[in-house]
Coordinates of C-alpha atoms in Angstrom, one line a residue:
M1 CA -7.3 31.1 -4.2
N2 CA -7.5 27.5 -2.9
T3 CA -8.2 27.0 0.7
V4 CA -6.4 24.4 2.8
S5 CA -9.5 22.4 2.7
D6 CA -9.6 22.5 -1.1
L7 CA -6.0 21.4 -1.2
W8 CA -6.6 18.6 1.2
H9 CA -9.6 17.4 -0.9
Q10 CA -7.4 17.4 -4.1
F11 CA -4.7 15.6 -2.3
I12 CA -7.1 12.9 -1.1
V13 CA -8.7 12.5 -4.6
I14 CA -5.4 12.4 -6.4
S15 CA -3.8 10.0 -3.9
S16 CA -6.8 7.7 -3.8
S17 CA -6.8 7.6 -7.6
V18 CA -3.1 6.7 -7.8
I19 CA -3.5 4.0 -5.2
F20 CA -6.6 2.6 -6.9
I21 CA -4.8 2.4 -10.2
Y22 CA -1.8 0.8 -8.7
M23 CA -3.8 -1.8 -6.8
S24 CA -5.9 -2.5 -9.9
V25 CA -2.7 -3.3 -11.9
V26 CA -1.3 -5.4 -9.1
I27 CA -4.6 -7.4 -8.9
I28 CA -4.7 -7.9 -12.7
F29 CA -1.1 -9.1 -12.6
Y30 CA -1.7 -11.5 -9.7
S31 CA -4.9 -12.8 -11.4
V32 CA -2.9 -13.7 -14.4
L33 CA -0.3 -15.5 -12.1
L34 CA -3.2 -17.2 -10.4
I35 CA -4.8 -18.6 -13.6
T36 CA -1.4 -19.7 -14.9
S37 CA -0.7 -21.5 -11.6
I38 CA -4.0 -23.3 -11.6
F39 CA -3.5 -24.8 -15.0
Q40 CA 0.2 -25.5 -14.5
L41 CA -0.3 -27.0 -11.0
R42 CA -3.1 -29.2 -12.1
R43 CA -1.2 -30.3 -15.2
E44 CA 1.9 -31.2 -13.1
Y45 CA -0.1 -33.0 -10.6
Q46 CA -1.8 -35.2 -13.1
L47 CA 1.5 -35.9 -14.9
D48 CA 3.1 -37.0 -11.5
D49 CA 0.2 -39.4 -11.1
E50 CA 0.7 -40.8 -14.6
E51 CA 4.5 -40.8 -14.6
P52 CA 5.8 -42.3 -11.4
Y53 CA 9.5 -41.7 -10.2
E54 CA 10.8 -45.2 -10.3
E55 CA 13.3 -44.5 -13.1
I56 CA 14.8 -41.7 -11.1
L57 CA 15.6 -44.1 -8.3
Q58 CA 17.9 -45.9 -10.7
V59 CA 21.6 -44.9 -10.2
S60 CA 22.4 -45.0 -13.8
Y61 CA 19.5 -42.5 -14.6
S62 CA 19.8 -40.0 -11.7
K63 CA 22.4 -37.3 -10.9
P64 CA 24.3 -37.4 -7.6
V65 CA 23.7 -34.6 -5.3
S66 CA 25.4 -32.9 -2.3
I67 CA 23.1 -31.6 0.3
L68 CA 24.5 -28.5 2.1
V69 CA 23.3 -27.6 5.6
P70 CA 24.7 -24.4 7.0
A71 CA 24.2 -24.4 10.7
Y72 CA 24.7 -21.5 13.2
N73 CA 23.4 -22.2 16.7
E74 CA 21.0 -24.8 15.5
G75 CA 21.6 -27.2 18.5
V76 CA 17.9 -27.6 19.2
G77 CA 16.9 -29.1 15.9
I78 CA 20.1 -30.0 14.0
Y79 CA 19.9 -33.7 14.9
S80 CA 16.4 -34.2 13.6
S81 CA 17.2 -32.2 10.4
V82 CA 20.2 -34.3 9.6
R83 CA 18.3 -37.5 10.5
S84 CA 15.7 -36.7 8.0
L85 CA 18.2 -36.1 5.2
L86 CA 20.0 -39.3 5.8
S87 CA 16.7 -41.3 5.2
I88 CA 15.6 -39.6 2.0
E89 CA 14.8 -41.7 -1.1
Y90 CA 17.5 -40.9 -3.6
P91 CA 20.1 -43.2 -5.2
E92 CA 23.4 -41.3 -4.6
Y93 CA 23.9 -38.2 -2.4
E94 CA 26.0 -36.9 0.4
V95 CA 25.1 -34.6 3.3
V96 CA 27.5 -31.8 4.1
V97 CA 26.8 -29.9 7.4
I98 CA 28.7 -26.7 7.8
N99 CA 29.0 -25.5 11.4
D100 CA 29.5 -21.8 10.9
G101 CA 31.3 -21.1 14.2
S102 CA 28.2 -21.9 16.4
K103 CA 28.4 -20.7 20.0
D104 CA 25.9 -23.4 21.2
N105 CA 26.3 -27.2 21.2
T106 CA 25.6 -27.7 17.5
L107 CA 29.0 -29.3 16.7
E108 CA 29.2 -31.3 20.0
K109 CA 25.7 -32.7 19.4
L110 CA 26.6 -33.8 15.9
I111 CA 29.8 -35.4 17.0
E112 CA 28.0 -37.3 19.7
R113 CA 24.8 -38.5 17.8
F114 CA 26.5 -39.4 14.5
N115 CA 29.9 -40.6 16.0
L116 CA 32.1 -38.2 14.0
V117 CA 35.8 -38.6 13.7
K118 CA 38.3 -36.1 12.0
T119 CA 39.4 -36.9 8.5
N120 CA 41.9 -35.6 6.0
H121 CA 39.6 -34.2 3.3
V122 CA 41.1 -32.4 0.3
I123 CA 39.3 -29.1 -0.4
Q124 CA 39.3 -27.7 -3.9
K125 CA 39.1 -24.0 -2.9
K126 CA 37.2 -22.7 -5.9
L127 CA 35.5 -20.1 -3.8
E128 CA 37.2 -17.9 -1.3
T129 CA 35.9 -18.5 2.2
K130 CA 36.8 -18.2 5.9
E131 CA 39.2 -20.7 7.4
V132 CA 38.1 -24.3 7.8
K133 CA 39.1 -25.7 11.2
A134 CA 38.4 -29.4 10.8
I135 CA 36.4 -31.8 8.7
Y136 CA 34.6 -34.8 10.3
R137 CA 33.1 -37.9 8.8
S138 CA 30.5 -40.2 10.4
T139 CA 31.5 -43.8 11.2
I140 CA 27.8 -44.7 11.1
Y141 CA 26.8 -43.0 7.8
E142 CA 29.5 -42.9 5.1
H143 CA 27.7 -40.1 3.2
L144 CA 27.6 -37.7 6.2
I145 CA 30.4 -35.0 6.4
V146 CA 30.5 -32.2 8.9
V147 CA 32.7 -29.1 8.4
D148 CA 33.8 -26.9 11.3
K149 CA 34.7 -23.4 10.2
E150 CA 35.2 -19.8 11.5
N151 CA 32.0 -17.8 11.6
G152 CA 31.4 -16.0 8.3
G153 CA 27.7 -15.9 7.7
K154 CA 25.4 -18.2 5.8
A155 CA 26.8 -17.3 2.3
D156 CA 30.3 -18.1 3.4
A157 CA 29.2 -21.3 5.0
L158 CA 27.5 -22.4 1.6
N159 CA 30.6 -21.5 -0.3
V160 CA 32.6 -23.8 2.0
G161 CA 30.1 -26.5 1.3
I162 CA 30.5 -26.0 -2.4
N163 CA 34.3 -26.3 -2.1
V164 CA 34.0 -29.5 0.1
S165 CA 31.2 -31.2 -1.8
R166 CA 32.0 -34.0 -4.4
Y167 CA 29.0 -34.0 -6.7
P168 CA 27.9 -31.8 -9.7
Y169 CA 24.7 -30.6 -8.1
F170 CA 24.0 -29.4 -4.7
C171 CA 21.0 -28.5 -2.6
S172 CA 21.0 -25.7 0.0
M173 CA 18.9 -26.3 3.1
D174 CA 18.4 -24.6 6.3
G175 CA 19.6 -26.3 9.5
D176 CA 16.1 -26.2 11.0
S177 CA 14.4 -28.1 8.2
I178 CA 12.7 -31.4 7.7
L179 CA 12.5 -32.9 4.2
E180 CA 9.9 -35.3 3.0
R181 CA 11.3 -38.6 2.0
D182 CA 10.4 -38.3 -1.7
A183 CA 11.1 -34.6 -2.0
F184 CA 14.5 -35.0 -3.6
I185 CA 13.3 -37.2 -6.3
K186 CA 10.6 -34.7 -7.3
V187 CA 12.8 -31.6 -7.1
M188 CA 15.5 -33.3 -9.2
K189 CA 13.1 -34.6 -11.9
P190 CA 13.1 -31.4 -14.1
I191 CA 16.9 -31.3 -13.9
I192 CA 17.3 -34.9 -14.9
E193 CA 14.8 -34.8 -17.7
S194 CA 16.0 -31.4 -19.1
D195 CA 19.5 -32.8 -20.1
G196 CA 21.2 -29.7 -18.7
E197 CA 18.6 -27.1 -19.6
V198 CA 17.4 -26.6 -16.1
I199 CA 20.3 -25.4 -13.9
A200 CA 18.3 -24.8 -10.7
S201 CA 15.1 -26.2 -9.2
G202 CA 13.3 -25.0 -6.0
G203 CA 10.7 -26.8 -4.0
S204 CA 7.9 -25.7 -1.7
V205 CA 8.7 -24.7 1.9
R206 CA 5.9 -25.3 4.4
I207 CA 5.7 -24.4 8.2
A208 CA 6.3 -27.4 10.6
N209 CA 4.9 -25.7 13.6
G210 CA 1.8 -27.9 14.6
C211 CA 3.1 -31.0 12.8
K212 CA 3.9 -34.1 14.5
I213 CA 7.6 -35.0 13.7
E214 CA 9.5 -38.0 15.0
S215 CA 13.2 -39.0 14.4
G216 CA 13.4 -36.5 11.5
E217 CA 10.3 -37.5 9.6
I218 CA 6.8 -36.1 9.3
V219 CA 4.3 -38.3 11.1
S220 CA 1.3 -36.1 10.6
V221 CA 0.5 -32.7 9.3
G222 CA -1.5 -30.2 11.5
L223 CA -2.0 -26.6 12.4
P224 CA -0.6 -24.8 15.3
S225 CA -2.8 -23.1 17.8
K226 CA -1.3 -19.6 17.5
P227 CA -3.0 -17.4 14.9
L228 CA 0.2 -15.7 14.1
V229 CA 1.7 -18.9 12.8
V230 CA -1.5 -20.0 11.0
M231 CA -1.4 -16.8 9.1
Q232 CA 2.2 -17.4 8.1
I233 CA 1.1 -20.9 6.7
I234 CA -1.5 -19.1 4.5
E235 CA 1.1 -16.6 3.4
Y236 CA 3.5 -19.4 2.4
L237 CA 0.7 -21.1 0.4
R238 CA 0.0 -17.9 -1.5
A239 CA 3.6 -17.1 -2.2
F240 CA 4.5 -20.7 -3.4
L241 CA 1.4 -22.1 -5.1
M242 CA 0.3 -18.8 -6.6
G243 CA 3.3 -16.7 -7.2
R244 CA 6.2 -18.9 -7.9
I245 CA 4.4 -21.4 -10.1
G246 CA 3.2 -18.5 -12.3
L247 CA 6.6 -17.0 -12.6
S248 CA 8.3 -20.3 -13.2
K249 CA 6.1 -21.2 -16.2
H250 CA 7.7 -18.3 -18.1
N251 CA 11.2 -18.5 -16.6
L252 CA 10.7 -15.4 -14.7
L253 CA 11.6 -16.8 -11.2
L254 CA 14.1 -14.7 -9.3
I255 CA 13.9 -16.5 -6.0
V256 CA 14.7 -20.1 -5.2
S257 CA 14.3 -20.5 -1.5
G258 CA 17.4 -20.9 0.6
A259 CA 15.6 -23.5 2.7
F260 CA 15.2 -25.9 -0.2
G261 CA 16.8 -25.5 -3.7
V262 CA 19.0 -27.4 -6.0
F263 CA 21.7 -25.9 -8.2
S264 CA 24.3 -26.9 -10.9
K265 CA 27.6 -26.4 -9.0
Q266 CA 29.5 -25.5 -12.2
W267 CA 27.1 -22.6 -12.9
V268 CA 27.2 -21.4 -9.3
I269 CA 30.9 -21.4 -9.2
E270 CA 31.2 -19.6 -12.6
A271 CA 28.7 -17.0 -11.2
G272 CA 31.0 -16.5 -8.2
G273 CA 29.1 -18.4 -5.5
Y274 CA 27.0 -17.0 -2.9
S275 CA 27.5 -13.2 -2.1
H276 CA 27.7 -11.8 1.4
T277 CA 24.3 -10.0 1.4
V278 CA 21.2 -10.2 3.5
G279 CA 19.3 -12.0 0.7
E280 CA 22.0 -14.3 -0.6
D281 CA 19.6 -16.7 -2.1
M282 CA 17.7 -14.3 -4.4
E283 CA 20.9 -12.5 -5.2
L284 CA 22.5 -15.8 -6.5
V285 CA 19.4 -16.5 -8.7
V286 CA 19.4 -13.0 -10.3
R287 CA 23.1 -13.5 -10.9
L288 CA 22.4 -16.8 -12.6
H289 CA 19.8 -15.3 -14.9
R290 CA 22.2 -12.5 -15.7
L291 CA 25.0 -14.9 -16.6
I292 CA 22.6 -17.0 -18.7
K293 CA 21.5 -13.9 -20.7
E294 CA 25.0 -12.5 -21.1
R295 CA 26.2 -15.9 -22.5
K296 CA 23.0 -16.2 -24.6
E297 CA 22.4 -19.7 -23.2
D298 CA 19.1 -21.5 -23.2
K299 CA 18.9 -22.3 -19.5
R300 CA 16.0 -22.3 -17.1
I301 CA 15.4 -22.0 -13.3
V302 CA 12.2 -23.7 -12.2
Y303 CA 10.0 -24.2 -9.3
V304 CA 8.2 -27.5 -8.5
A305 CA 5.2 -27.3 -6.2
D306 CA 5.0 -30.8 -4.8
P307 CA 8.4 -31.5 -3.1
V308 CA 8.1 -30.1 0.3
C309 CA 10.6 -28.9 3.0
W310 CA 9.1 -28.3 6.4
T311 CA 10.7 -25.5 8.5
E312 CA 10.1 -23.7 11.7
A313 CA 8.3 -20.4 11.7
P314 CA 8.6 -17.5 14.2
E315 CA 6.0 -17.7 16.9
S316 CA 6.3 -14.2 18.4
L317 CA 5.8 -10.8 16.8
T318 CA 9.3 -9.8 17.7
F319 CA 11.0 -12.5 15.7
L320 CA 8.6 -12.4 12.8
R321 CA 9.1 -8.7 12.6
R322 CA 12.9 -9.2 12.3
Q323 CA 12.4 -11.8 9.7
R324 CA 10.3 -9.8 7.4
N325 CA 12.4 -6.7 8.0
R326 CA 15.5 -8.7 6.8
W327 CA 13.7 -10.2 3.9
H328 CA 12.7 -6.8 2.5
R329 CA 16.3 -5.5 2.9
G330 CA 17.5 -8.6 1.1
L331 CA 15.0 -8.0 -1.7
F332 CA 16.4 -4.4 -2.2
D333 CA 20.0 -5.6 -2.0
S334 CA 19.5 -7.9 -4.9
L335 CA 17.6 -5.5 -7.0
W336 CA 20.1 -2.7 -6.3
T337 CA 23.1 -4.9 -7.0
H338 CA 21.7 -5.8 -10.4
R339 CA 19.9 -2.6 -11.2
K340 CA 21.4 -2.5 -14.7
L341 CA 19.0 -5.3 -15.6
M342 CA 15.9 -3.1 -15.0
F343 CA 14.0 -2.4 -18.3
N344 CA 17.2 -3.5 -20.2
P345 CA 16.1 -5.5 -23.3
K346 CA 19.4 -7.2 -23.4
Y347 CA 18.1 -9.4 -20.5
G348 CA 14.8 -10.3 -22.1
S349 CA 11.8 -11.0 -19.9
I350 CA 14.1 -10.9 -16.7
G351 CA 14.9 -7.3 -17.4
L352 CA 11.4 -6.3 -18.8
V353 CA 9.1 -8.2 -16.6
S354 CA 10.8 -9.9 -13.5
M355 CA 13.0 -7.0 -12.2
P356 CA 10.1 -4.4 -12.6
Y357 CA 7.7 -6.7 -10.9
F358 CA 10.0 -7.4 -7.8
F359 CA 10.7 -3.6 -7.6
F360 CA 7.3 -1.9 -8.2
I361 CA 5.1 -4.6 -6.7
E362 CA 7.2 -6.6 -4.2
F363 CA 9.5 -3.8 -3.0
L364 CA 7.4 -0.7 -3.4
G365 CA 4.0 -2.4 -2.7
P366 CA 4.2 -2.1 1.1
V367 CA 4.8 1.7 0.8
V368 CA 1.8 2.2 -1.4
E369 CA -0.3 -0.2 0.9
L370 CA 0.7 1.7 4.1
F371 CA -0.2 5.0 2.4
G372 CA -3.5 3.4 1.4
Y373 CA -4.2 2.4 5.0
L374 CA -3.4 6.1 6.1
I375 CA -5.9 7.4 3.4
I376 CA -8.6 5.0 4.6
G377 CA -8.1 6.0 8.2
T378 CA -8.1 9.7 7.4
S379 CA -11.1 9.5 5.1
T380 CA -13.1 7.6 7.6
F381 CA -12.3 10.2 10.3
L382 CA -13.2 13.2 7.9
G383 CA -16.5 11.6 6.8
G384 CA -18.6 12.9 3.9
I385 CA -17.3 12.2 0.4
Y386 CA -14.1 10.8 1.8
I387 CA -16.0 7.7 3.1
E388 CA -16.4 6.5 -0.5
F389 CA -12.6 6.6 -1.0
A390 CA -12.2 4.6 2.2
I391 CA -14.7 2.0 1.2
L392 CA -13.4 1.6 -2.3
L393 CA -9.7 1.2 -1.1
F394 CA -10.7 -1.1 1.7
L395 CA -12.6 -3.4 -0.8
L396 CA -9.5 -3.4 -3.1
S397 CA -7.3 -4.3 -0.1
I398 CA -9.5 -7.2 0.8
L399 CA -9.4 -8.5 -2.8
Y400 CA -5.6 -8.0 -2.9
G401 CA -5.1 -9.7 0.5
S402 CA -7.8 -12.0 1.8
V403 CA -9.4 -13.2 -1.5
F404 CA -6.0 -14.3 -3.1
S405 CA -5.1 -16.0 0.2
M406 CA -8.4 -17.9 0.4
T407 CA -7.8 -18.9 -3.3
A408 CA -4.4 -20.2 -2.4
V409 CA -5.9 -22.3 0.4
L410 CA -8.5 -23.8 -2.0
L411 CA -5.8 -24.5 -4.6
E412 CA -3.8 -26.4 -1.9
E413 CA -6.8 -28.5 -1.1
W414 CA -7.6 -29.0 -4.9
S415 CA -4.2 -30.2 -5.8
L416 CA -1.6 -31.2 -3.2
R417 CA -3.8 -31.9 -0.2
K418 CA -1.0 -31.8 2.4
F419 CA -3.6 -31.1 5.1
P420 CA -5.6 -34.3 5.6
K421 CA -8.2 -32.9 8.1
V422 CA -11.1 -31.0 6.8
T423 CA -11.2 -28.9 9.9
D424 CA -7.6 -27.7 9.2
I425 CA -8.7 -26.4 5.7
L426 CA -11.7 -24.7 7.2
R427 CA -9.5 -23.0 9.8
L428 CA -7.1 -21.9 7.1
F429 CA -9.9 -20.6 5.0
L430 CA -11.6 -18.6 7.9
Y431 CA -8.2 -17.1 9.0
S432 CA -7.5 -15.9 5.4
L433 CA -10.7 -14.0 5.7
T434 CA -9.2 -11.9 8.4
E435 CA -5.8 -11.3 6.8
T436 CA -6.6 -7.7 5.6
L437 CA -7.9 -6.7 9.0
W438 CA -4.7 -7.4 11.1
Y439 CA -2.0 -9.6 9.7
R440 CA -1.3 -7.8 6.4
P441 CA -1.0 -4.3 7.9
L442 CA 1.5 -5.8 10.3
T443 CA 3.7 -7.3 7.6
V444 CA 3.4 -4.0 5.6
M445 CA 4.7 -2.0 8.5
W446 CA 7.6 -4.5 9.1
R447 CA 8.6 -4.3 5.4
C448 CA 8.4 -0.5 5.4
E449 CA 10.6 -0.6 8.5
G450 CA 13.0 -2.7 6.5
I451 CA 13.1 0.0 3.9
L452 CA 14.0 2.6 6.6
H453 CA 16.7 0.4 8.0
M454 CA 18.0 0.0 4.4
L455 CA 18.2 3.7 4.0
R456 CA 20.1 3.9 7.3
R457 CA 22.4 1.1 6.0
K458 CA 21.6 -1.2 8.8
Q459 CA 23.1 -4.7 8.2
G460 CA 22.8 -8.1 9.8
W461 CA 20.3 -10.9 10.1
G462 CA 19.0 -10.2 13.7
E463 CA 18.8 -12.8 16.4
M464 CA 16.4 -15.6 15.9
I465 CA 15.5 -18.1 18.7
R466 CA 14.8 -21.7 17.6
K467 CA 12.5 -24.0 19.5
G468 CA 13.0 -26.9 17.4
V469 CA 10.5 -28.5 15.1
S470 CA 10.4 -32.0 16.5
N471 CA 11.2 -34.3 19.4
E472 CA 14.5 -36.1 19.1

């Protein structure tokens, strides 16, 4: 008869083996993504050098775009964000700011700074939304429109923006973001050159904390002093440069960041617009992929590494925890809503690769990791043969976390070089070495907490306090 000790030993051995196999599969998958990203990023970088963007600047060649900026209590940074958009390099565009019932001075600041006046603007209500109170137009900038509406959430604000906008393509942006002047030319290039094949294009999102920004423009790129924010910078580099490039290469991308993405308005309207979920940006992309497959159309959704949108990152554990909790709930919402795609050959690689990847690796990954940390701690405490399991799992977690993050930092320096100071690259590299020791376990716990909140059907975004990314 097995003793408690024998059963515990079997449990540790089986659990460690399962976690080892799982993490090995994940590491192999990420390694394939990394190799794909290296070749793709370098190829695109060299092409960009050889093929400048002058042709896109010609009105006859480009496609007009509506830039939608949903804003809720963004009074601190809204002026700088809009200023940056009004000075971008692109032939024909309009900026539509949607004030989603803000309780602060967001609307008042816009009216004052941009000399807004009410206008009679005809709205083609193709998507159902909350009531629009008023529409303003700037007397200084003809291409700036501000919509004041009842509070309905980010998805509702974006749907209002789609109804109000005039142009066939729209870009969704966060109200606290700063766009590089040439970012729009770069993110629109695959759409323009594909002749309708590409229906959505997303750019990179980087963290503005620590950068010097004046009058809505990036003056110099730098690192913040807070380790928590530096780790988020590394995390963003890894997610965008390693993950999204690899997925985009094979049309497997299920996320176009809500902070910076361009979409075909016609396709989004036919898909039903943005839905009222926690992760409305991912849910829309999954729905677009679903529509493409069901119509048997040859359309693509791509990611472009170089165009950069700079945004403010949480600087406290409290707000970062809320953000990651919300992101994970949003991930599950999208996966659950479109669960019929999972392993469904009708939806091709989206059903057979993308959906399983996001469920088994992105969604369930934190649960497996947390269990691995518990096994490591327990094995270390028990000593003996369990130490071997602890060391093995710890080495795997370092490879899974820190090594891939260090590679992303090197990939940034090798290709895009957004950080001009060598000391900044060294700091990023050294911080990435510590990821497995403190930052990754924190994010794992927060994401697992998101799963618990999801099971308890907790809704909402959670309050986020903005400091503002620049001086006005």
